[in-house]
């Protein structure tokens, strides 16, 4: 039995010395000291020993057990140290590494331009008005002096919901709602979404954005219109920009005009964007038609005013030299980040 114990001791020490990870070490512990372990079974055999042998062998067996426990403990410490060292080596954080950039969004160029536009007009004393995108025939057409058989009412251009209700084709109906609900002096701009039954291409979309403007007071003239809109153009496109007004026709204004600005891309030399003319049309405008004033409850003998309307997509395209409006609706961050 003494020999057996000696054998167990040497076997255990050898195995422990060879072990390379904590899991295997535990397997060794079980193999020697566990319930069915080698040492345990030897101890079980003690009952067959003589009274003389028992204390001797018992002592030796205890010594062997303690020794194995000590060795296991030592090996365990060594291995956890190694494991920790390995962990420290492989899991260290290099604080000098550049951090991953958080992928944040970007303001939409049309929003950038709209904010500029609002600030320009707010600076001139205007406030912001809004109206519904679903309109009825009265506000969208009739109150704007657009006659029954006018081309603007054509089903090819207008998204009708029924005979009387439609998606607004312009922000102009907001003018009427503002005049109905406010006493002059009135000075507003009304930005918003508008709808027309157009095919999508580089310059058309069935949903786009306009900014409407309306000024009503006593003694407002075409000179006020020109002054306000020329100042707007200078603030939006820079001091050097030139403006010109061309006669035009709108049912809701008389007289009516379109405003051109000197080409923002070539400065008036003539280029692809302005098709060689040096000028670019940016908005429609005019003196509010007396009939429109009257229908909205404003006395045309007492008050006069001007109105204007522009496409936000167009204004933004010209500001940045963007040639395809579809880019605005794709929201590709690589596009948006450029503005
Ligand atoms: N409603 C016009 C359009 O959609 C734009 C416009 C022109 C608005 C002249 C106006 C204006 O208020 O006076 O093309």
CSV table of C-alpha atoms and ligand atoms in Angstrom, one decimal:
chain,number,residue,atom,x,y,z
A,1,UNK,CA,0.0,0.0,0.0
A,2,UNK,CA,2.9,2.3,0.8
A,3,UNK,CA,4.1,1.7,-2.7
A,4,UNK,CA,0.7,2.3,-4.2
A,5,UNK,CA,0.6,5.7,-2.4
A,6,UNK,CA,4.1,6.5,-3.5
A,7,UNK,CA,3.0,5.7,-7.1
A,8,UNK,CA,0.0,7.9,-6.8
A,9,UNK,CA,2.1,10.8,-5.4
A,10,UNK,CA,4.6,10.6,-8.2
A,11,UNK,CA,1.9,10.1,-10.9
A,12,UNK,CA,0.0,13.2,-9.6
A,13,UNK,CA,3.1,15.4,-9.4
A,14,UNK,CA,4.1,14.4,-12.9
A,15,UNK,CA,0.7,15.0,-14.4
A,16,UNK,CA,0.3,18.3,-12.6
A,17,UNK,CA,3.6,19.5,-13.8
A,18,UNK,CA,2.7,18.8,-17.4
A,19,UNK,CA,-0.7,20.4,-17.3
A,20,UNK,CA,-1.3,23.6,-19.4
A,21,UNK,CA,-4.7,24.8,-18.7
A,22,UNK,CA,-7.1,25.2,-15.8
A,23,UNK,CA,-9.7,22.8,-17.1
A,24,UNK,CA,-7.3,19.9,-17.4
A,25,UNK,CA,-6.0,20.7,-13.9
A,26,UNK,CA,-9.4,20.2,-12.5
A,27,UNK,CA,-9.7,16.9,-14.4
A,28,UNK,CA,-6.5,15.8,-12.6
A,29,UNK,CA,-8.0,16.8,-9.3
A,30,UNK,CA,-11.0,14.7,-9.9
A,31,UNK,CA,-8.9,11.8,-11.1
A,32,UNK,CA,-6.9,11.7,-7.9
A,33,UNK,CA,-9.0,13.2,-5.1
A,34,UNK,CA,-12.5,12.9,-6.4
A,35,UNK,CA,-15.0,10.4,-5.0
A,36,UNK,CA,-13.9,7.8,-7.5
A,37,UNK,CA,-10.3,9.1,-7.6
A,38,UNK,CA,-7.2,7.0,-7.2
A,39,UNK,CA,-6.3,8.2,-3.7
A,40,UNK,CA,-9.9,8.0,-2.5
A,41,UNK,CA,-10.1,4.3,-3.4
A,42,UNK,CA,-6.9,3.6,-1.6
A,43,UNK,CA,-8.2,5.2,1.5
A,44,UNK,CA,-11.3,3.1,1.2
A,45,UNK,CA,-9.1,0.0,1.4
A,46,UNK,CA,-7.8,1.1,4.9
A,47,UNK,CA,-10.5,-0.8,6.7
A,48,UNK,CA,-8.8,-4.1,5.7
A,49,UNK,CA,-5.5,-3.0,7.3
A,50,UNK,CA,-4.3,-4.2,10.7
A,51,UNK,CA,-4.5,-1.9,13.7
A,52,UNK,CA,-0.7,-1.4,13.5
A,53,UNK,CA,-0.6,-0.5,9.9
A,54,UNK,CA,-3.6,1.8,9.9
A,55,UNK,CA,-2.2,4.9,11.6
A,56,UNK,CA,1.0,4.7,9.6
A,57,UNK,CA,-0.7,4.3,6.3
A,58,UNK,CA,-3.3,6.8,7.3
A,59,UNK,CA,-0.6,9.4,8.0
A,60,UNK,CA,1.1,8.7,4.8
A,61,UNK,CA,-2.1,8.9,2.8
A,62,UNK,CA,-2.9,12.3,4.4
A,63,UNK,CA,0.5,13.5,3.5
A,64,UNK,CA,0.1,12.4,-0.1
A,65,UNK,CA,-3.3,14.1,-0.2
A,66,UNK,CA,-2.0,17.3,1.2
A,67,UNK,CA,0.9,17.3,-1.1
A,68,UNK,CA,-1.3,16.7,-4.1
A,69,UNK,CA,-3.6,19.5,-2.9
A,70,UNK,CA,-0.6,21.8,-2.5
A,71,UNK,CA,0.7,21.0,-6.0
A,72,UNK,CA,-2.7,21.5,-7.5
A,73,UNK,CA,-3.0,24.9,-5.7
A,74,UNK,CA,0.4,25.9,-6.9
A,75,UNK,CA,-0.3,24.9,-10.5
A,76,UNK,CA,-3.6,26.6,-10.4
A,77,UNK,CA,-2.0,29.9,-9.3
A,78,UNK,CA,0.6,29.5,-12.0
A,79,UNK,CA,-1.9,28.8,-14.7
A,80,UNK,CA,-4.3,31.7,-13.7
A,81,UNK,CA,-1.3,34.0,-13.6
A,82,UNK,CA,-0.5,32.8,-17.1
A,83,UNK,CA,-4.1,33.1,-18.3
A,84,UNK,CA,-4.3,36.6,-16.9
A,85,UNK,CA,-1.0,37.6,-18.5
A,86,UNK,CA,-2.3,36.2,-21.8
A,87,UNK,CA,-5.5,38.1,-21.4
A,88,UNK,CA,-3.7,41.3,-20.7
A,89,UNK,CA,-1.5,40.8,-23.7
A,90,UNK,CA,-4.3,40.1,-26.2
A,91,UNK,CA,-7.1,42.3,-24.8
A,92,UNK,CA,-5.3,45.6,-24.3
A,93,UNK,CA,-6.8,48.8,-25.6
A,94,UNK,CA,-4.6,51.0,-27.7
A,95,UNK,CA,-5.8,54.4,-26.5
A,96,UNK,CA,-3.9,56.1,-29.3
A,97,UNK,CA,-5.9,54.4,-32.0
A,98,UNK,CA,-8.3,56.8,-33.9
A,99,UNK,CA,-11.9,56.3,-32.7
A,100,UNK,CA,-14.5,55.0,-35.1
A,101,UNK,CA,-16.5,58.0,-36.4
A,102,UNK,CA,-20.1,58.1,-35.4
A,103,UNK,CA,-22.1,58.2,-38.6
A,104,UNK,CA,-24.4,61.1,-38.1
A,105,UNK,CA,-26.8,62.6,-40.7
A,106,UNK,CA,-26.7,65.9,-42.4
A,107,UNK,CA,-29.1,68.7,-43.0
A,108,UNK,CA,-30.9,68.6,-46.3
A,109,UNK,CA,-29.7,71.3,-48.8
A,110,UNK,CA,-33.3,72.4,-49.3
A,111,UNK,CA,-33.7,72.8,-45.6
A,112,UNK,CA,-30.5,74.9,-45.5
A,113,UNK,CA,-31.8,77.1,-48.2
A,114,UNK,CA,-35.4,77.3,-46.7
A,115,UNK,CA,-33.9,78.4,-43.4
A,116,UNK,CA,-31.9,81.2,-45.2
A,117,UNK,CA,-35.0,82.2,-47.1
A,118,UNK,CA,-37.1,82.4,-43.9
A,119,UNK,CA,-34.4,84.4,-42.1
A,120,UNK,CA,-34.2,86.9,-45.0
A,121,UNK,CA,-38.0,87.5,-45.1
A,122,UNK,CA,-38.3,87.5,-41.3
A,123,UNK,CA,-35.6,90.1,-41.3
A,124,UNK,CA,-37.8,92.2,-43.6
A,125,UNK,CA,-40.8,91.9,-41.2
A,126,UNK,CA,-42.6,88.9,-42.7
A,127,UNK,CA,-44.0,86.1,-40.7
A,128,UNK,CA,-44.5,82.4,-41.6
A,129,UNK,CA,-47.9,81.1,-42.6
A,130,UNK,CA,-49.2,77.6,-43.4
A,131,UNK,CA,-52.1,76.0,-45.1
A,132,UNK,CA,-53.5,72.6,-45.9
A,133,UNK,CA,-52.1,70.4,-48.6
A,134,UNK,CA,-55.5,69.0,-49.4
A,135,UNK,CA,-57.5,71.9,-50.8
A,136,UNK,CA,-60.9,72.6,-52.3
A,137,UNK,CA,-61.7,74.1,-55.6
A,138,UNK,CA,-62.5,77.5,-54.1
A,139,UNK,CA,-59.1,78.1,-52.5
A,140,UNK,CA,-57.0,76.4,-55.1
A,141,UNK,CA,-58.6,78.0,-58.1
A,142,UNK,CA,-61.7,80.1,-57.8
A,143,UNK,CA,-60.5,82.6,-55.2
A,144,UNK,CA,-57.3,83.0,-57.1
A,145,UNK,CA,-59.3,84.2,-60.1
A,146,UNK,CA,-58.5,81.0,-62.1
A,147,UNK,CA,-61.5,80.6,-64.4
A,148,UNK,CA,-63.5,77.4,-64.9
A,149,UNK,CA,-61.9,76.5,-68.2
A,150,UNK,CA,-58.4,77.5,-67.3
A,151,UNK,CA,-55.6,75.1,-68.2
A,152,UNK,CA,-54.4,75.0,-64.6
A,153,UNK,CA,-57.6,73.1,-63.7
A,154,UNK,CA,-56.7,70.4,-66.2
A,155,UNK,CA,-56.9,66.9,-64.7
A,156,UNK,CA,-53.6,66.3,-66.4
A,157,UNK,CA,-51.9,68.7,-64.0
A,158,UNK,CA,-54.1,68.3,-60.9
A,159,UNK,CA,-54.4,65.4,-58.5
A,160,UNK,CA,-58.2,65.4,-57.9
A,161,UNK,CA,-59.6,63.5,-55.0
A,162,UNK,CA,-63.1,64.3,-56.3
A,163,UNK,CA,-64.6,67.1,-58.4
A,164,UNK,CA,-64.2,69.6,-55.6
A,165,UNK,CA,-61.2,68.4,-53.6
A,166,UNK,CA,-57.6,68.1,-54.7
A,167,UNK,CA,-54.0,68.2,-53.6
A,168,UNK,CA,-53.0,71.8,-53.9
A,169,UNK,CA,-51.1,72.7,-57.0
A,170,UNK,CA,-49.4,75.7,-55.5
A,171,UNK,CA,-48.9,77.4,-52.2
A,172,UNK,CA,-51.0,80.4,-53.5
A,173,UNK,CA,-54.3,79.2,-51.7
A,174,UNK,CA,-52.5,80.1,-48.4
A,175,UNK,CA,-52.7,83.8,-49.6
A,176,UNK,CA,-56.5,83.6,-49.6
A,177,UNK,CA,-56.7,81.9,-46.2
A,178,UNK,CA,-54.4,84.5,-44.7
A,179,UNK,CA,-56.4,87.4,-46.2
A,180,UNK,CA,-59.7,85.9,-45.0
A,181,UNK,CA,-58.4,85.6,-41.4
A,182,UNK,CA,-56.2,88.7,-41.0
A,183,UNK,CA,-56.6,92.4,-41.4
A,184,UNK,CA,-53.9,94.3,-43.3
A,185,UNK,CA,-51.0,95.1,-42.9
A,186,UNK,CA,-50.2,91.6,-44.0
A,187,UNK,CA,-46.6,90.4,-44.6
A,188,UNK,CA,-46.2,86.6,-44.9
A,189,UNK,CA,-44.3,83.9,-46.6
A,190,UNK,CA,-45.9,80.4,-46.9
A,191,UNK,CA,-43.5,77.5,-47.6
A,192,UNK,CA,-44.9,74.1,-48.3
A,193,UNK,CA,-45.4,71.0,-50.3
A,194,UNK,CA,-47.4,71.1,-53.6
A,195,UNK,CA,-48.5,68.5,-56.0
A,196,UNK,CA,-48.8,68.2,-59.8
A,197,UNK,CA,-49.3,65.2,-62.0
A,198,UNK,CA,-45.9,65.3,-63.6
A,199,UNK,CA,-43.6,62.6,-64.7
A,200,UNK,CA,-40.3,62.5,-62.7
A,201,UNK,CA,-37.3,63.8,-64.5
A,202,UNK,CA,-34.3,66.1,-63.8
A,203,UNK,CA,-36.5,69.1,-63.3
A,204,UNK,CA,-40.0,67.7,-62.5
A,205,UNK,CA,-41.5,65.8,-59.6
A,206,UNK,CA,-45.2,65.1,-58.7
A,207,UNK,CA,-44.4,66.4,-55.3
A,208,UNK,CA,-42.3,69.5,-54.8
A,209,UNK,CA,-42.0,72.6,-52.7
A,210,UNK,CA,-42.9,76.3,-53.1
A,211,UNK,CA,-42.6,79.4,-51.1
A,212,UNK,CA,-45.4,81.9,-51.5
A,213,UNK,CA,-45.2,85.5,-50.4
A,214,UNK,CA,-47.9,88.1,-49.8
A,215,UNK,CA,-47.8,91.7,-48.7
A,216,UNK,CA,-50.9,93.8,-48.3
A,217,UNK,CA,-51.1,97.4,-47.0
A,218,UNK,CA,-52.2,100.8,-47.9
A,219,UNK,CA,-50.3,102.3,-50.9
A,220,UNK,CA,-48.2,99.2,-51.8
A,221,UNK,CA,-46.9,99.6,-55.3
A,222,UNK,CA,-44.9,97.6,-57.9
A,223,UNK,CA,-41.8,99.6,-56.6
A,224,UNK,CA,-42.3,97.9,-53.2
A,225,UNK,CA,-42.4,94.5,-55.0
A,226,UNK,CA,-39.3,95.2,-56.9
A,227,UNK,CA,-37.4,96.5,-53.9
A,228,UNK,CA,-38.3,93.6,-51.7
A,229,UNK,CA,-37.6,90.9,-54.2
A,230,UNK,CA,-34.3,92.4,-55.4
A,231,UNK,CA,-33.2,92.7,-51.8
A,232,UNK,CA,-34.2,89.0,-51.3
A,233,UNK,CA,-32.1,88.0,-54.4
A,234,UNK,CA,-29.0,89.9,-53.1
A,235,UNK,CA,-29.2,88.3,-49.7
A,236,UNK,CA,-29.7,84.8,-51.1
A,237,UNK,CA,-27.3,84.9,-54.0
A,238,UNK,CA,-24.8,87.6,-53.0
A,239,UNK,CA,-24.4,91.4,-53.5
A,240,UNK,CA,-23.3,91.1,-57.1
A,241,UNK,CA,-26.4,89.4,-58.4
A,242,UNK,CA,-28.5,91.4,-60.9
A,243,UNK,CA,-32.2,91.1,-61.2
A,244,UNK,CA,-34.7,91.9,-64.0
A,245,UNK,CA,-38.5,91.7,-64.2
A,246,UNK,CA,-40.2,90.4,-67.3
A,247,UNK,CA,-43.9,91.0,-68.0
A,248,UNK,CA,-45.9,87.8,-67.6
A,249,UNK,CA,-49.4,86.6,-67.0
A,250,UNK,CA,-50.9,85.1,-63.9
A,251,UNK,CA,-54.7,85.1,-63.3
A,252,UNK,CA,-54.3,86.2,-59.6
A,253,UNK,CA,-52.0,89.2,-60.3
A,254,UNK,CA,-52.2,92.3,-62.4
A,255,UNK,CA,-49.7,93.3,-63.6
A,256,UNK,CA,-47.7,90.1,-63.4
A,257,UNK,CA,-44.0,89.5,-63.9
A,258,UNK,CA,-41.3,86.9,-63.7
A,259,UNK,CA,-38.1,87.8,-61.9
A,260,UNK,CA,-34.7,86.6,-63.4
A,261,UNK,CA,-31.4,86.8,-61.7
A,262,UNK,CA,-28.0,87.0,-63.4
A,263,UNK,CA,-26.8,83.4,-63.8
A,264,UNK,CA,-25.4,82.3,-60.4
A,265,UNK,CA,-23.1,79.8,-62.2
A,266,UNK,CA,-21.4,82.0,-64.8
A,267,UNK,CA,-22.2,85.5,-63.4
A,268,UNK,CA,-24.0,86.4,-66.6
A,269,UNK,CA,-21.4,85.4,-69.2
A,270,UNK,CA,-23.6,82.6,-70.5
A,271,UNK,CA,-23.2,78.9,-69.7
A,272,UNK,CA,-24.9,75.5,-69.8
A,273,UNK,CA,-27.1,76.3,-66.8
A,274,UNK,CA,-28.5,79.5,-68.1
A,275,UNK,CA,-28.5,78.1,-71.7
A,276,UNK,CA,-26.2,80.9,-72.8
A,277,UNK,CA,-28.6,83.7,-71.9
A,278,UNK,CA,-26.8,84.9,-68.7
A,279,UNK,CA,-30.2,85.0,-66.9
A,280,UNK,CA,-32.2,82.5,-64.8
A,281,UNK,CA,-35.9,82.7,-64.0
A,282,UNK,CA,-36.4,82.3,-60.2
A,283,UNK,CA,-40.0,83.4,-59.4
A,284,UNK,CA,-43.4,84.6,-60.5
A,285,UNK,CA,-44.9,87.7,-58.9
A,286,UNK,CA,-47.3,90.6,-59.4
A,287,UNK,CA,-49.7,93.0,-57.8
A,288,UNK,CA,-52.6,91.1,-56.2
A,289,UNK,CA,-55.6,91.2,-58.6
A,290,UNK,CA,-58.4,93.5,-57.2
A,291,UNK,CA,-60.8,90.6,-57.7
A,292,UNK,CA,-58.7,88.4,-55.5
A,293,UNK,CA,-58.6,91.0,-52.8
A,294,UNK,CA,-62.3,91.5,-53.0
A,295,UNK,CA,-63.1,87.8,-52.8
A,296,UNK,CA,-61.0,87.5,-49.6
A,297,UNK,CA,-62.8,90.4,-48.0
A,298,UNK,CA,-60.2,93.1,-48.5
A,299,UNK,CA,-61.3,96.4,-50.1
A,300,UNK,CA,-59.2,97.0,-53.2
A,301,UNK,CA,-60.0,100.7,-53.1
A,302,UNK,CA,-58.3,100.9,-49.7
A,303,UNK,CA,-55.6,98.3,-49.9
A,304,UNK,CA,-53.2,97.0,-52.5
A,305,UNK,CA,-50.4,94.4,-52.3
A,306,UNK,CA,-48.0,92.1,-54.1
A,307,UNK,CA,-47.5,88.4,-54.2
A,308,UNK,CA,-44.8,86.1,-55.4
A,309,UNK,CA,-44.2,82.4,-55.6
A,310,UNK,CA,-41.1,80.3,-56.2
A,311,UNK,CA,-40.0,76.7,-56.4
A,312,UNK,CA,-37.7,75.7,-53.5
A,313,UNK,CA,-36.1,72.9,-55.5
A,314,UNK,CA,-35.2,75.3,-58.3
A,315,UNK,CA,-33.8,77.9,-55.9
A,316,UNK,CA,-31.7,75.3,-54.2
A,317,UNK,CA,-30.5,73.8,-57.4
A,318,UNK,CA,-29.3,77.2,-58.6
A,319,UNK,CA,-27.7,78.1,-55.3
A,320,UNK,CA,-25.5,75.0,-55.4
A,321,UNK,CA,-25.3,74.1,-59.1
A,322,UNK,CA,-27.3,70.9,-58.7
A,323,UNK,CA,-28.6,69.7,-62.0
A,324,UNK,CA,-30.9,66.9,-61.1
A,325,UNK,CA,-33.7,67.4,-58.6
A,326,UNK,CA,-34.1,63.6,-58.1
A,327,UNK,CA,-30.9,63.8,-55.9
A,328,UNK,CA,-33.0,65.8,-53.4
A,329,UNK,CA,-35.4,62.9,-52.8
A,330,UNK,CA,-32.9,60.0,-52.6
A,331,UNK,CA,-31.3,61.2,-49.3
A,332,UNK,CA,-28.0,59.6,-50.1
A,333,UNK,CA,-25.7,60.8,-47.3
A,334,UNK,CA,-22.8,61.2,-49.7
A,335,UNK,CA,-24.9,63.8,-51.6
A,336,UNK,CA,-26.3,65.5,-48.6
A,337,UNK,CA,-22.9,65.9,-46.9
A,338,UNK,CA,-21.7,68.3,-49.6
A,339,UNK,CA,-23.9,71.1,-48.6
B,1,LIG,N1,-48.6,80.0,-58.3
B,1,LIG,C1,-47.6,80.2,-59.3
B,1,LIG,C2,-47.1,78.9,-59.7
B,1,LIG,O1,-47.3,77.9,-59.1
B,1,LIG,C3,-46.5,81.0,-58.7
B,1,LIG,C4,-46.8,82.4,-58.4
B,1,LIG,C5,-46.7,83.4,-59.4
B,1,LIG,C6,-47.3,82.8,-57.1
B,1,LIG,C7,-47.1,84.7,-59.1
B,1,LIG,C8,-47.7,84.1,-56.9
B,1,LIG,C9,-47.5,85.0,-57.9
B,1,LIG,O2,-48.1,84.5,-55.7
B,1,LIG,O3,-47.9,86.3,-57.6
B,1,LIG,O4,-46.4,78.8,-60.7
